[in-house]
Amino acid sequence: MPRKKLIAANWKMYKTPDQAREFFRAFLPLVASHTRDEIAVCPPYVCLPAAVEAAKGSKVAIGGQNMYWEQEGAFTGEISAPMLLACGCTHVIIGHSERRQYFGETDDTVNKKLERALEAGLTPIVCVGEVIQEREAGLTEEVLRRQCNGAFRGISGEKAARLTVAYEPVWAIGTGRTATPELAAEAHQVIRHQAAKALGDELASKLRILYGGSVKPDNAKALMSQEEIDGALVGGASLDAKSFAGIVKY
Ligand code: PGA
């Protein structure tokens, strides 16, 4: 069974609720008849209600960009899986490299968040990827193995079927430098191999592995044609309705 691709937008810290509504007004008609792939948009928290409302009745899913692993409590500034669900979210990005780089996210916190997201019934998109120094030192495979092993620790069972991974080489994020389709496919194989070791062959064969890092309308087709690439996580090029629709319909 071929894996259905997921094309997900990561808006990062861009857009107000009004701008989110405006995006959906322009975007939804462009993808109304698109059924080949799943589509998700992950706006900032404050836009979630507006995005959920705007996307109602469409096939576009809404997700958070992060979450905390506790349900509720004295954790100022954090947001939990039940809160995301209550807003109408179905997806959540976990362990994005910007969170690892600027906000102290580690393989261990990624693992805790992943466990909670799966338990809550969310579809997590776990991000992994090497920085340029690691790639140049020939450490890509080792880094991916470490990040995957850390993330997948203790994850098993039926709920793990919703797990999604995004391979995002950090040197390709927001730089206009994209991994070649072959390079990405190679990394995806490493990730799938680690998933097979941690989760078993069956789950690993169904695991969707997205590519992220400077995906644009003009390179989406080459990337998405790789059998190993099961979708895209798109930052910059997802902020504009026409450009994101161009990627969805590569
Ligand atoms: P980019 O970001 O498409 O702007 O490179 C991707 C991401 O960080 O998820």
Coordinates of C-alpha atoms and ligand atoms in Angstrom, one line a residue:
M1 CA 0.0 0.0 0.0
P2 CA 1.5 3.3 -1.0
R3 CA 1.7 5.8 1.9
K4 CA -0.6 8.8 1.4
K5 CA 1.5 12.0 1.5
L6 CA 1.0 14.7 4.1
I7 CA 1.8 18.3 3.1
A8 CA 2.0 20.4 6.2
A9 CA 2.5 24.1 6.7
N10 CA 4.6 25.4 9.6
W11 CA 3.8 29.1 9.9
K12 CA 6.3 29.6 12.8
M13 CA 5.8 33.0 14.4
Y14 CA 4.0 34.6 11.5
K15 CA 0.4 35.8 11.1
T16 CA -2.4 37.2 13.3
P17 CA -5.9 35.7 13.5
D18 CA -7.1 38.1 10.8
Q19 CA -4.2 37.2 8.5
A20 CA -4.9 33.5 9.1
R21 CA -8.5 34.0 8.0
E22 CA -7.4 35.8 5.0
F23 CA -5.0 33.0 4.1
F24 CA -7.8 30.4 4.3
R25 CA -10.1 32.5 2.2
A26 CA -7.6 32.5 -0.6
F27 CA -6.2 29.0 0.0
L28 CA -9.3 26.7 0.4
P29 CA -10.7 27.3 -3.1
L30 CA -7.3 26.5 -4.6
V31 CA -7.2 23.0 -3.0
A32 CA -11.0 22.3 -2.8
S33 CA -10.8 19.4 -5.2
H34 CA -7.5 18.1 -4.1
T35 CA -7.8 14.6 -2.6
R36 CA -4.4 13.0 -3.5
D37 CA -2.6 14.2 -0.4
E38 CA -3.5 15.1 3.2
I39 CA -3.0 18.8 4.0
A40 CA -2.3 20.3 7.5
V41 CA -1.6 23.9 8.6
C42 CA 0.2 24.6 11.8
P43 CA -0.3 28.3 12.8
P44 CA 0.8 30.1 16.0
Y45 CA -1.4 29.2 19.0
V46 CA -3.3 32.5 19.0
C47 CA -4.5 31.7 15.4
L48 CA -5.8 28.2 16.2
P49 CA -9.5 29.0 16.8
A50 CA -9.6 31.3 13.7
A51 CA -7.8 28.6 11.6
V52 CA -10.1 25.8 12.8
E53 CA -13.2 27.9 12.1
A54 CA -12.0 28.9 8.7
A55 CA -11.0 25.4 7.7
K56 CA -14.3 23.8 8.9
G57 CA -15.9 21.7 6.2
S58 CA -12.7 21.5 4.2
K59 CA -10.2 18.6 4.3
V60 CA -7.5 20.9 5.7
A61 CA -6.4 19.8 9.2
I62 CA -5.0 22.2 11.8
G63 CA -2.1 21.5 14.1
G64 CA 0.0 23.1 16.9
Q65 CA 3.7 23.9 16.5
N66 CA 4.6 22.5 20.0
M67 CA 3.0 21.2 23.2
Y68 CA 4.0 20.4 26.7
W69 CA 3.7 16.8 28.1
E70 CA 1.7 17.6 31.2
Q71 CA -2.1 17.9 30.9
E72 CA -2.4 21.1 32.9
G73 CA -0.7 22.8 35.8
A74 CA 1.6 25.6 36.8
F75 CA 3.6 25.8 33.6
T76 CA 3.5 29.4 32.5
G77 CA 3.5 29.9 28.8
E78 CA 2.9 26.2 27.9
I79 CA 0.0 24.5 26.2
S80 CA -1.1 20.8 26.5
A81 CA -2.3 18.1 24.2
P82 CA -5.9 18.2 25.6
M83 CA -5.9 22.0 24.9
L84 CA -4.8 21.5 21.3
L85 CA -7.5 18.9 20.9
A86 CA -10.1 21.2 22.5
C87 CA -9.3 23.8 19.9
G88 CA -9.9 21.4 17.1
C89 CA -6.3 20.5 16.3
T90 CA -5.5 17.0 15.0
H91 CA -1.8 17.5 14.4
V92 CA 1.2 18.8 16.4
I93 CA 4.8 19.5 15.4
I94 CA 7.3 18.2 18.0
G95 CA 11.0 18.9 18.3
H96 CA 11.4 21.4 15.5
S97 CA 15.1 22.3 15.1
E98 CA 14.2 25.9 16.1
R99 CA 12.9 24.6 19.4
R100 CA 16.0 22.5 19.9
Q101 CA 18.2 25.4 19.0
Y102 CA 16.5 28.3 20.9
F103 CA 14.3 26.8 23.5
G104 CA 16.2 23.9 25.0
E105 CA 14.3 21.0 23.4
T106 CA 16.2 17.7 23.7
D107 CA 15.8 14.2 22.5
D108 CA 14.4 13.5 26.0
T109 CA 11.7 16.2 25.9
V110 CA 10.8 15.2 22.4
N111 CA 10.2 11.7 23.6
K112 CA 8.0 12.8 26.5
K113 CA 5.9 15.1 24.2
L114 CA 5.6 12.4 21.5
E115 CA 4.3 9.9 24.1
R116 CA 1.7 12.3 25.3
A117 CA 0.7 13.4 21.8
L118 CA 0.1 9.8 20.7
E119 CA -1.8 9.0 23.9
A120 CA -4.0 12.1 23.4
G121 CA -4.9 11.0 19.8
L122 CA -3.0 13.7 18.0
T123 CA -0.9 13.1 14.9
P124 CA 2.6 14.1 15.9
I125 CA 5.1 15.3 13.3
V126 CA 8.5 14.7 15.0
C127 CA 11.4 16.7 13.4
V128 CA 14.9 15.4 13.1
G129 CA 17.9 16.6 11.1
E130 CA 21.6 17.4 11.3
V131 CA 23.3 20.8 11.3
I132 CA 25.8 21.7 8.6
Q133 CA 28.9 20.9 10.8
E134 CA 27.5 17.5 11.5
R135 CA 26.9 16.8 7.8
E136 CA 30.3 18.1 6.8
A137 CA 31.9 15.9 9.5
G138 CA 30.1 12.8 8.1
L139 CA 27.9 12.5 11.2
T140 CA 24.5 12.8 9.6
E141 CA 23.6 9.1 10.0
E142 CA 24.8 9.1 13.6
V143 CA 22.8 12.2 14.5
L144 CA 19.6 10.8 12.9
R145 CA 20.0 7.5 14.7
R146 CA 20.5 9.3 18.0
Q147 CA 17.5 11.6 17.5
C148 CA 15.2 8.8 16.3
N149 CA 16.2 6.4 19.1
G150 CA 15.7 9.2 21.7
A151 CA 12.3 10.1 20.2
F152 CA 11.0 6.5 19.8
R153 CA 12.0 5.2 23.2
G154 CA 9.1 3.4 24.8
I155 CA 6.8 4.1 21.9
S156 CA 4.8 1.1 20.7
G157 CA 1.4 -0.3 20.0
E158 CA -1.5 0.8 17.8
K159 CA -1.2 4.5 18.7
A160 CA 2.3 4.6 17.2
A161 CA 0.6 4.2 13.8
R162 CA -0.1 7.9 13.8
L163 CA 3.5 8.8 14.2
T164 CA 4.9 11.0 11.5
V165 CA 8.6 12.1 11.2
A166 CA 9.9 15.1 9.3
Y167 CA 13.5 15.0 8.1
E168 CA 14.6 18.6 8.2
P169 CA 18.4 19.2 7.6
V170 CA 18.9 22.3 9.6
W171 CA 21.2 23.8 6.9
A172 CA 18.3 23.7 4.5
I173 CA 15.7 25.5 6.7
G174 CA 14.9 29.0 5.5
T175 CA 18.2 29.1 3.5
G176 CA 17.0 28.4 0.0
R177 CA 19.4 25.4 0.0
T178 CA 17.5 22.2 -0.4
A179 CA 18.7 18.7 0.1
T180 CA 18.8 16.9 -3.3
P181 CA 16.0 14.4 -3.6
E182 CA 18.6 11.6 -3.4
L183 CA 20.2 13.0 -0.3
A184 CA 16.9 13.3 1.4
A185 CA 15.9 9.8 0.3
E186 CA 19.1 8.5 1.9
A187 CA 18.3 10.2 5.2
H188 CA 14.8 8.9 5.1
Q189 CA 16.1 5.3 4.7
V190 CA 18.2 5.8 7.9
I191 CA 15.1 7.0 9.7
R192 CA 13.0 4.1 8.5
H193 CA 15.7 1.7 9.5
Q194 CA 15.7 3.1 13.1
A195 CA 11.9 3.1 13.2
A196 CA 12.0 -0.6 12.2
K197 CA 14.4 -1.4 15.0
A198 CA 12.3 0.6 17.6
L199 CA 8.7 0.0 16.4
G200 CA 8.9 -3.2 14.2
D201 CA 8.9 -3.7 10.5
E202 CA 5.1 -3.2 10.0
L203 CA 4.8 0.1 11.7
A204 CA 8.1 1.3 10.0
S205 CA 6.8 0.4 6.6
K206 CA 3.7 2.5 7.2
L207 CA 5.6 5.4 8.8
R208 CA 5.3 8.6 6.9
I209 CA 8.6 10.5 6.6
L210 CA 8.2 14.1 5.4
Y211 CA 11.0 16.3 4.0
G212 CA 11.4 19.9 5.2
G213 CA 13.8 22.6 4.3
S214 CA 13.3 25.2 1.6
V215 CA 10.5 23.3 -0.1
K216 CA 9.1 25.6 -2.8
P217 CA 6.5 25.2 -5.6
D218 CA 9.4 24.8 -8.1
N219 CA 11.2 22.0 -6.3
A220 CA 8.3 20.2 -4.7
K221 CA 7.7 17.8 -7.6
A222 CA 11.3 16.5 -7.7
L223 CA 11.3 15.9 -4.0
M224 CA 7.8 14.4 -3.8
S225 CA 8.5 12.0 -6.7
Q226 CA 11.0 10.2 -4.5
E227 CA 9.3 7.0 -3.2
E228 CA 10.9 7.4 0.2
I229 CA 9.5 11.0 0.7
D230 CA 6.0 10.9 2.1
G231 CA 5.2 14.6 2.1
A232 CA 6.6 17.9 3.1
L233 CA 6.9 20.3 6.1
V234 CA 6.9 23.7 4.6
G235 CA 7.9 26.9 6.4
G236 CA 8.4 30.1 4.4
A237 CA 6.6 29.0 1.3
S238 CA 3.5 28.1 3.2
L239 CA 2.7 31.6 4.3
D240 CA 1.4 32.6 0.9
A241 CA -1.8 30.8 -0.2
K242 CA -0.9 30.5 -3.9
S243 CA 2.6 29.3 -3.1
F244 CA 1.5 26.7 -0.6
A245 CA -1.3 25.5 -3.0
G246 CA 1.4 25.2 -5.7
I247 CA 3.4 22.9 -3.4
V248 CA 0.3 20.8 -2.4
K249 CA -0.6 20.3 -6.1
Y250 CA 3.1 19.8 -7.2
Ligands
PGA1 P1 11.5 26.5 5.4 O1 11.1 25.9 6.8 O2 10.5 25.8 4.4 O3 11.2 27.9 5.5 O4 12.9 26.1 5.1 C1 10.8 24.5 7.0 C2 10.6 24.3 8.5 O5 11.4 24.8 9.3 O6 9.7 23.5 8.9

